[in-house]
Structure formats: C-alpha cells, structure tokens
Amino acid sequence: MFGLTNHRCTLVVIIAAALPAGFSGCGERPRDEVTPATPVGDRAFEPHEHLPGMHGGNIVSVGRHEYHAEFVLEAGGAIRVYTLGEDETRVQEVAEQELLAYVRPEGDRQSVLVVLEPQPQPGDPEGMTSQFVGTLPEGFESGGLEITIPNLRIAGSRFRLGFSSLAHGPEMPAGVADEEARELYLTPGGLYTTADIEANGSMTAAEKYRGFRAKHDFNPQPGDAICPITRTKGNPECTWVVGGEVYEFCCPPCIDEFVVMAKKNPEAIEPPEAYVQQ
C-alpha cells in the first residue's frame, strides 16, 4: 500500500489506523498527492545508506529522496524532528506548521497523539522552521516506539514520515540456553573468576534477573554508564561482577555475551569507567 523502499532509519512514526505488514519506516507522499517521479535510470528508487544525523539521531528519506528528516528521541521524553534537503547534510526550512505524531509502544494497537510544535533554529527565515519539538506522554520515554507523522508540508507537497525507535538501534544479543548458561556462569575462565561467581550469587543472569523488563535507551547522555555490548544506556538494576568490577548492562542477554568475552577474549574487557558516555 505504501510502496516504501528499504531505507535504514531510526524511528517509526505511525498513523492512527494500523499500518500494513512490512512498513519499513520511511517517508512518502500521501497517496492522493503523489506526483509521478522522473527518475534518472533507477536512482530515484534505489535504497541508500544515510549518514549519522548531526544531532545524534537517525535519518529517513522523505518522498523519493527529495528531502530527509532526522529524528531524535531525548532523555526525558522530548521528540525532535529536523528537516533536511535532498543532500541530508543541508538544512531544509519548511513553513511553520503544527505536526501531529501518532505514537504507540511496539506491539501495541493503541496510539496516542503527540503535537510537535515548530521551533525555528538560528538562521531559519521568518515564518519558516527546520525543527519541530514535542514531548512523549509519561511512561513512553524508553522502550520500542512506533511513531507516524501523517502530514508534513514541504514546498507545497504533503508527505508522511515513519520512524521506529528500535528499527536501527543496536541489535540485542540472544540469550543462551539454560544448560549452556550454567556452564558459562558457574565455571571460571579468563577474567571471570571463582570470586566473581560467588559475588554474583552462584547463578546465571537469567536466574538472577528473572522477570526483568529491559528499557533500552538508545540516547545515553554524557556521564551515563553504557552497556558494554550495545552501547545503550546501562541499567543500575542489571549489573554483573567480572574481574572484581561491577558493570552495568541494558539486559541479561548482554551479560551472557560479556561473560563469554571475559572468558574467551579477556584483553577486550575494559574497566567500568571506560563504559561511560562521553
């Protein structure tokens, strides 16, 4: 229905109605306003990699690569959307307008409405803006979110934007099987010692953190502890002792991977103070 291409994106902005399966999280014109493209060869339809956003967010294409947008989800629940040109390193001013964003947790069928207000940046002409800002409802600050902005006007055309907060975050490792986990956690090796096993309660991470609900924060702030595996924000309620040091992780499967590393490749392990967002 949407005819989206295979872009790498950061967030998914979702329309109030359920989106069809296979929604890839990229921008396009609303169907009633699509105008035929005049591609040069197949260039107008080719998927392509995007540069990291200047503000630490992820970039999605708008239309058939005519424009781009950078989506930033900040600690505290602020959403920022920056409008960019065909060259994603260039700012694209658009007419000041109010954007409606429909936000829902991944897997949830209900969405909530968030209003994004224009907040012109220095250098934006009067009546124009290149930044929109809104605030997520309480409880939506972390975890997987799908977000849809169904109507963004640029130069007389209307576009949809789609983002998913987990679409291109770090891939989370899978946990190990129970028998393998007990072998991993209850036998010393490399940097992982008998004293570490005792300090961790002589159990596996899955046993210690049974029922633990991970809240992956892909936007750690300077000074925050970060997970050594995914580089997302560490959780002080999800720690493990390795080499006599306490490390913070985002979820138990990351502890699995870190202990494997400590036993098989101990020289790759750095002290906890090295795993801090700069």
mmCIF file of C-alpha atoms in Angstrom, residues 14-228:
data_model
loop_
_atom_site.group_PDB
_atom_site.id
_atom_site.type_symbol
_atom_site.label_atom_id
_atom_site.label_comp_id
_atom_site.label_asym_id
_atom_site.label_seq_id
_atom_site.Cartn_x
_atom_site.Cartn_y
_atom_site.Cartn_z
ATOM 1 C CA ILE A 14 2.738 5.601 12.835
ATOM 2 C CA ILE A 15 -0.694 6.653 11.659
ATOM 3 C CA ALA A 16 -3.640 6.182 14.000
ATOM 4 C CA ALA A 17 -5.006 3.409 11.786
ATOM 5 C CA ALA A 18 -2.943 0.222 11.870
ATOM 6 C CA LEU A 19 -0.192 0.142 9.261
ATOM 7 C CA PRO A 20 0.099 -2.814 6.905
ATOM 8 C CA ALA A 21 2.690 -5.502 7.474
ATOM 9 C CA GLY A 22 6.107 -4.707 6.053
ATOM 10 C CA PHE A 23 6.084 -0.969 6.856
ATOM 11 C CA SER A 24 9.730 -0.009 6.644
ATOM 12 C CA GLY A 25 9.740 3.296 8.460
ATOM 13 C CA CYS A 26 10.431 5.821 5.710
ATOM 14 C CA GLY A 27 8.714 8.939 4.417
ATOM 15 C CA GLU A 28 6.489 9.169 1.349
ATOM 16 C CA ARG A 29 3.783 11.400 -0.087
ATOM 17 C CA PRO A 30 0.170 10.704 0.882
ATOM 18 C CA ARG A 31 -1.279 8.600 -1.946
ATOM 19 C CA ASP A 32 -3.791 11.243 -3.030
ATOM 20 C CA GLU A 33 -0.976 13.713 -3.685
ATOM 21 C CA VAL A 34 1.707 11.546 -5.282
ATOM 22 C CA THR A 35 3.082 13.069 -8.442
ATOM 23 C CA PRO A 36 4.960 10.971 -10.983
ATOM 24 C CA ALA A 37 8.716 10.977 -10.488
ATOM 25 C CA THR A 38 11.156 11.385 -13.331
ATOM 26 C CA PRO A 39 13.951 9.054 -12.267
ATOM 27 C CA VAL A 40 17.425 9.163 -13.769
ATOM 28 C CA GLY A 41 17.856 5.464 -14.501
ATOM 29 C CA ASP A 42 16.679 3.834 -11.266
ATOM 30 C CA ARG A 43 18.291 6.364 -8.994
ATOM 31 C CA ALA A 44 15.061 7.825 -7.632
ATOM 32 C CA PHE A 45 14.028 4.430 -6.248
ATOM 33 C CA GLU A 46 17.310 2.952 -5.040
ATOM 34 C CA PRO A 47 17.688 2.379 -1.300
ATOM 35 C CA HIS A 48 20.793 4.015 0.107
ATOM 36 C CA GLU A 49 22.654 4.319 3.380
ATOM 37 C CA HIS A 50 22.284 7.524 5.380
ATOM 38 C CA LEU A 51 24.983 9.411 7.244
ATOM 39 C CA PRO A 52 24.647 9.670 11.041
ATOM 40 C CA GLY A 53 22.483 12.645 11.986
ATOM 41 C CA MET A 54 24.216 15.834 13.124
ATOM 42 C CA HIS A 55 22.142 15.764 16.326
ATOM 43 C CA GLY A 56 22.814 12.116 17.128
ATOM 44 C CA GLY A 57 19.567 10.877 15.610
ATOM 45 C CA ASN A 58 18.712 8.714 12.631
ATOM 46 C CA ILE A 59 17.844 9.960 9.185
ATOM 47 C CA VAL A 60 14.966 8.819 6.955
ATOM 48 C CA SER A 61 14.139 9.707 3.378
ATOM 49 C CA VAL A 62 11.090 11.864 2.639
ATOM 50 C CA GLY A 63 9.339 11.252 -0.663
ATOM 51 C CA ARG A 64 11.590 9.701 -3.293
ATOM 52 C CA HIS A 65 14.767 11.061 -1.667
ATOM 53 C CA GLU A 66 13.649 14.643 -2.395
ATOM 54 C CA TYR A 67 14.104 15.517 1.284
ATOM 55 C CA HIS A 68 15.200 13.883 4.519
ATOM 56 C CA ALA A 69 14.322 14.134 8.203
ATOM 57 C CA GLU A 70 16.343 13.424 11.322
ATOM 58 C CA PHE A 71 14.510 12.065 14.345
ATOM 59 C CA VAL A 72 15.948 12.458 17.868
ATOM 60 C CA LEU A 73 14.435 10.902 20.999
ATOM 61 C CA GLU A 74 15.917 12.586 24.074
ATOM 62 C CA ALA A 75 16.110 11.504 27.696
ATOM 63 C CA GLY A 76 13.073 12.911 29.464
ATOM 64 C CA GLY A 77 10.764 12.179 26.545
ATOM 65 C CA ALA A 78 11.432 15.078 24.161
ATOM 66 C CA ILE A 79 10.990 14.326 20.432
ATOM 67 C CA ARG A 80 12.809 16.480 17.885
ATOM 68 C CA VAL A 81 12.374 16.247 14.132
ATOM 69 C CA TYR A 82 14.788 18.165 11.896
ATOM 70 C CA THR A 83 14.004 18.749 8.214
ATOM 71 C CA LEU A 84 16.841 18.291 5.720
ATOM 72 C CA GLY A 85 17.313 18.652 1.995
ATOM 73 C CA GLU A 86 17.958 16.090 -0.742
ATOM 74 C CA ASP A 87 21.555 16.373 0.441
ATOM 75 C CA GLU A 88 20.998 15.213 4.013
ATOM 76 C CA THR A 89 23.879 17.391 5.271
ATOM 77 C CA ARG A 90 21.911 20.539 4.362
ATOM 78 C CA VAL A 91 19.132 22.130 6.404
ATOM 79 C CA GLN A 92 15.721 22.404 4.690
ATOM 80 C CA GLU A 93 13.454 25.151 6.019
ATOM 81 C CA VAL A 94 9.717 24.492 5.743
ATOM 82 C CA ALA A 95 6.716 26.693 6.501
ATOM 83 C CA GLU A 96 5.910 26.849 10.211
ATOM 84 C CA GLN A 97 3.179 24.300 10.908
ATOM 85 C CA GLU A 98 1.951 22.058 13.697
ATOM 86 C CA LEU A 99 2.739 18.363 13.193
ATOM 87 C CA LEU A 100 0.583 15.602 14.637
ATOM 88 C CA ALA A 101 2.519 12.476 15.616
ATOM 89 C CA TYR A 102 0.800 9.198 16.496
ATOM 90 C CA VAL A 103 2.897 7.209 18.959
ATOM 91 C CA ARG A 104 2.470 3.677 20.260
ATOM 92 C CA PRO A 105 4.698 1.118 22.011
ATOM 93 C CA GLU A 106 5.873 -1.614 19.653
ATOM 94 C CA GLY A 107 3.324 -4.425 19.561
ATOM 95 C CA ASP A 108 0.533 -2.241 20.978
ATOM 96 C CA ARG A 109 -2.535 -1.493 18.840
ATOM 97 C CA GLN A 110 -3.395 1.781 20.593
ATOM 98 C CA SER A 111 -1.638 5.038 19.731
ATOM 99 C CA VAL A 112 -1.556 8.400 21.482
ATOM 100 C CA LEU A 113 -1.384 11.799 19.840
ATOM 101 C CA VAL A 114 1.689 13.990 20.377
ATOM 102 C CA VAL A 115 1.778 17.522 18.973
ATOM 103 C CA LEU A 116 5.113 18.690 17.536
ATOM 104 C CA GLU A 117 5.400 22.475 17.506
ATOM 105 C CA PRO A 118 7.682 24.412 15.143
ATOM 106 C CA GLN A 119 10.808 25.642 16.916
ATOM 107 C CA PRO A 120 12.910 27.613 14.404
ATOM 108 C CA GLN A 121 16.662 27.252 14.626
ATOM 109 C CA PRO A 122 19.046 30.204 14.335
ATOM 110 C CA GLY A 123 19.198 31.179 10.669
ATOM 111 C CA ASP A 124 15.692 29.988 9.762
ATOM 112 C CA PRO A 125 13.849 32.781 7.887
ATOM 113 C CA GLU A 126 10.796 34.388 9.459
ATOM 114 C CA GLY A 127 7.750 32.146 9.131
ATOM 115 C CA MET A 128 9.952 29.118 8.384
ATOM 116 C CA THR A 129 11.418 26.396 10.566
ATOM 117 C CA SER A 130 13.725 23.393 10.313
ATOM 118 C CA GLN A 131 12.914 21.890 13.718
ATOM 119 C CA PHE A 132 9.790 20.515 15.418
ATOM 120 C CA VAL A 133 9.600 19.614 19.110
ATOM 121 C CA GLY A 134 7.126 17.650 21.230
ATOM 122 C CA THR A 135 7.033 15.622 24.460
ATOM 123 C CA LEU A 136 6.099 11.974 24.871
ATOM 124 C CA PRO A 137 3.494 11.013 27.476
ATOM 125 C CA GLU A 138 4.837 9.792 30.801
ATOM 126 C CA GLY A 139 5.889 6.161 30.574
ATOM 127 C CA PHE A 140 6.788 6.386 26.870
ATOM 128 C CA GLU A 141 10.330 7.675 27.428
ATOM 129 C CA SER A 142 12.031 4.338 26.768
ATOM 130 C CA GLY A 143 11.421 1.068 25.059
ATOM 131 C CA GLY A 144 10.376 0.408 21.478
ATOM 132 C CA LEU A 145 8.125 3.048 19.955
ATOM 133 C CA GLU A 146 6.442 3.387 16.591
ATOM 134 C CA ILE A 147 5.645 6.933 15.501
ATOM 135 C CA THR A 148 3.824 8.268 12.463
ATOM 136 C CA ILE A 149 3.531 11.848 11.246
ATOM 137 C CA PRO A 150 0.892 11.634 8.518
ATOM 138 C CA ASN A 151 1.164 15.176 7.202
ATOM 139 C CA LEU A 152 4.294 17.290 6.728
ATOM 140 C CA ARG A 153 4.090 20.073 4.145
ATOM 141 C CA ILE A 154 7.251 20.884 2.197
ATOM 142 C CA ALA A 155 7.238 23.293 -0.757
ATOM 143 C CA GLY A 156 3.543 22.753 -1.491
ATOM 144 C CA SER A 157 3.591 18.947 -1.220
ATOM 145 C CA ARG A 158 2.443 16.766 1.681
ATOM 146 C CA PHE A 159 4.457 13.812 2.996
ATOM 147 C CA ARG A 160 4.144 11.052 5.583
ATOM 148 C CA LEU A 161 7.025 10.217 7.911
ATOM 149 C CA GLY A 162 7.519 6.878 9.634
ATOM 150 C CA PHE A 163 10.019 6.034 12.357
ATOM 151 C CA SER A 164 10.689 3.198 14.793
ATOM 152 C CA SER A 165 12.813 3.850 17.869
ATOM 153 C CA LEU A 166 14.197 0.296 17.715
ATOM 154 C CA ALA A 167 14.434 -0.050 13.951
ATOM 155 C CA HIS A 168 18.108 0.692 13.810
ATOM 156 C CA GLY A 169 19.296 0.622 17.332
ATOM 157 C CA PRO A 170 21.999 -1.879 18.230
ATOM 158 C CA GLU A 171 20.980 -5.481 17.684
ATOM 159 C CA MET A 172 20.292 -7.154 21.005
ATOM 160 C CA PRO A 173 22.065 -10.482 21.557
ATOM 161 C CA ALA A 174 20.025 -13.627 22.083
ATOM 162 C CA GLY A 175 20.244 -15.319 25.476
ATOM 163 C CA VAL A 176 21.967 -18.684 25.847
ATOM 164 C CA ALA A 177 20.166 -21.928 26.647
ATOM 165 C CA ASP A 178 19.813 -22.958 30.318
ATOM 166 C CA GLU A 179 22.361 -25.791 30.312
ATOM 167 C CA GLU A 180 24.856 -23.735 28.361
ATOM 168 C CA ALA A 181 24.233 -20.766 30.662
ATOM 169 C CA ARG A 182 25.042 -22.753 33.812
ATOM 170 C CA GLU A 183 28.278 -23.913 32.221
ATOM 171 C CA LEU A 184 29.086 -20.332 31.216
ATOM 172 C CA TYR A 185 28.305 -18.682 34.556
ATOM 173 C CA LEU A 186 29.344 -21.326 37.086
ATOM 174 C CA THR A 187 32.807 -22.157 35.754
ATOM 175 C CA PRO A 188 35.676 -19.654 35.922
ATOM 176 C CA GLY A 189 37.858 -18.779 32.984
ATOM 177 C CA GLY A 190 39.928 -15.918 31.647
ATOM 178 C CA LEU A 191 38.993 -12.740 33.514
ATOM 179 C CA TYR A 192 35.933 -14.384 35.073
ATOM 180 C CA THR A 193 36.944 -15.804 38.449
ATOM 181 C CA THR A 194 35.549 -18.026 41.202
ATOM 182 C CA ALA A 195 35.250 -14.902 43.344
ATOM 183 C CA ASP A 196 33.108 -13.307 40.606
ATOM 184 C CA ILE A 197 30.827 -16.363 40.522
ATOM 185 C CA GLU A 198 30.296 -16.122 44.286
ATOM 186 C CA ALA A 199 29.765 -12.328 44.130
ATOM 187 C CA ASN A 200 27.049 -12.865 41.521
ATOM 188 C CA GLY A 201 25.209 -15.334 43.755
ATOM 189 C CA SER A 202 26.399 -18.523 42.005
ATOM 190 C CA MET A 203 23.604 -18.249 39.445
ATOM 191 C CA THR A 204 23.060 -17.279 35.831
ATOM 192 C CA ALA A 205 21.963 -13.818 34.712
ATOM 193 C CA ALA A 206 18.630 -15.272 33.559
ATOM 194 C CA GLU A 207 18.041 -16.717 37.048
ATOM 195 C CA LYS A 208 19.085 -13.565 38.888
ATOM 196 C CA TYR A 209 17.029 -11.266 36.666
ATOM 197 C CA ARG A 210 14.011 -13.490 36.073
ATOM 198 C CA GLY A 211 11.104 -11.248 35.068
ATOM 199 C CA PHE A 212 13.420 -8.299 34.426
ATOM 200 C CA ARG A 213 11.924 -5.855 31.917
ATOM 201 C CA ALA A 214 14.568 -4.163 29.813
ATOM 202 C CA LYS A 215 14.110 -0.496 28.887
ATOM 203 C CA HIS A 216 16.578 0.153 26.120
ATOM 204 C CA ASP A 217 17.585 3.805 25.990
ATOM 205 C CA PHE A 218 19.422 4.467 22.719
ATOM 206 C CA ASN A 219 20.275 8.047 23.656
ATOM 207 C CA PRO A 220 22.579 7.955 26.721
ATOM 208 C CA GLN A 221 23.669 11.352 27.977
ATOM 209 C CA PRO A 222 27.250 12.383 28.854
ATOM 210 C CA GLY A 223 28.235 10.750 32.125
ATOM 211 C CA ASP A 224 25.744 7.873 31.838
ATOM 212 C CA ALA A 225 27.042 4.328 32.247
ATOM 213 C CA ILE A 226 26.608 2.433 28.975
ATOM 214 C CA CYS A 227 26.143 -1.250 28.275
ATOM 215 C CA PRO A 228 29.494 -2.698 27.128
#
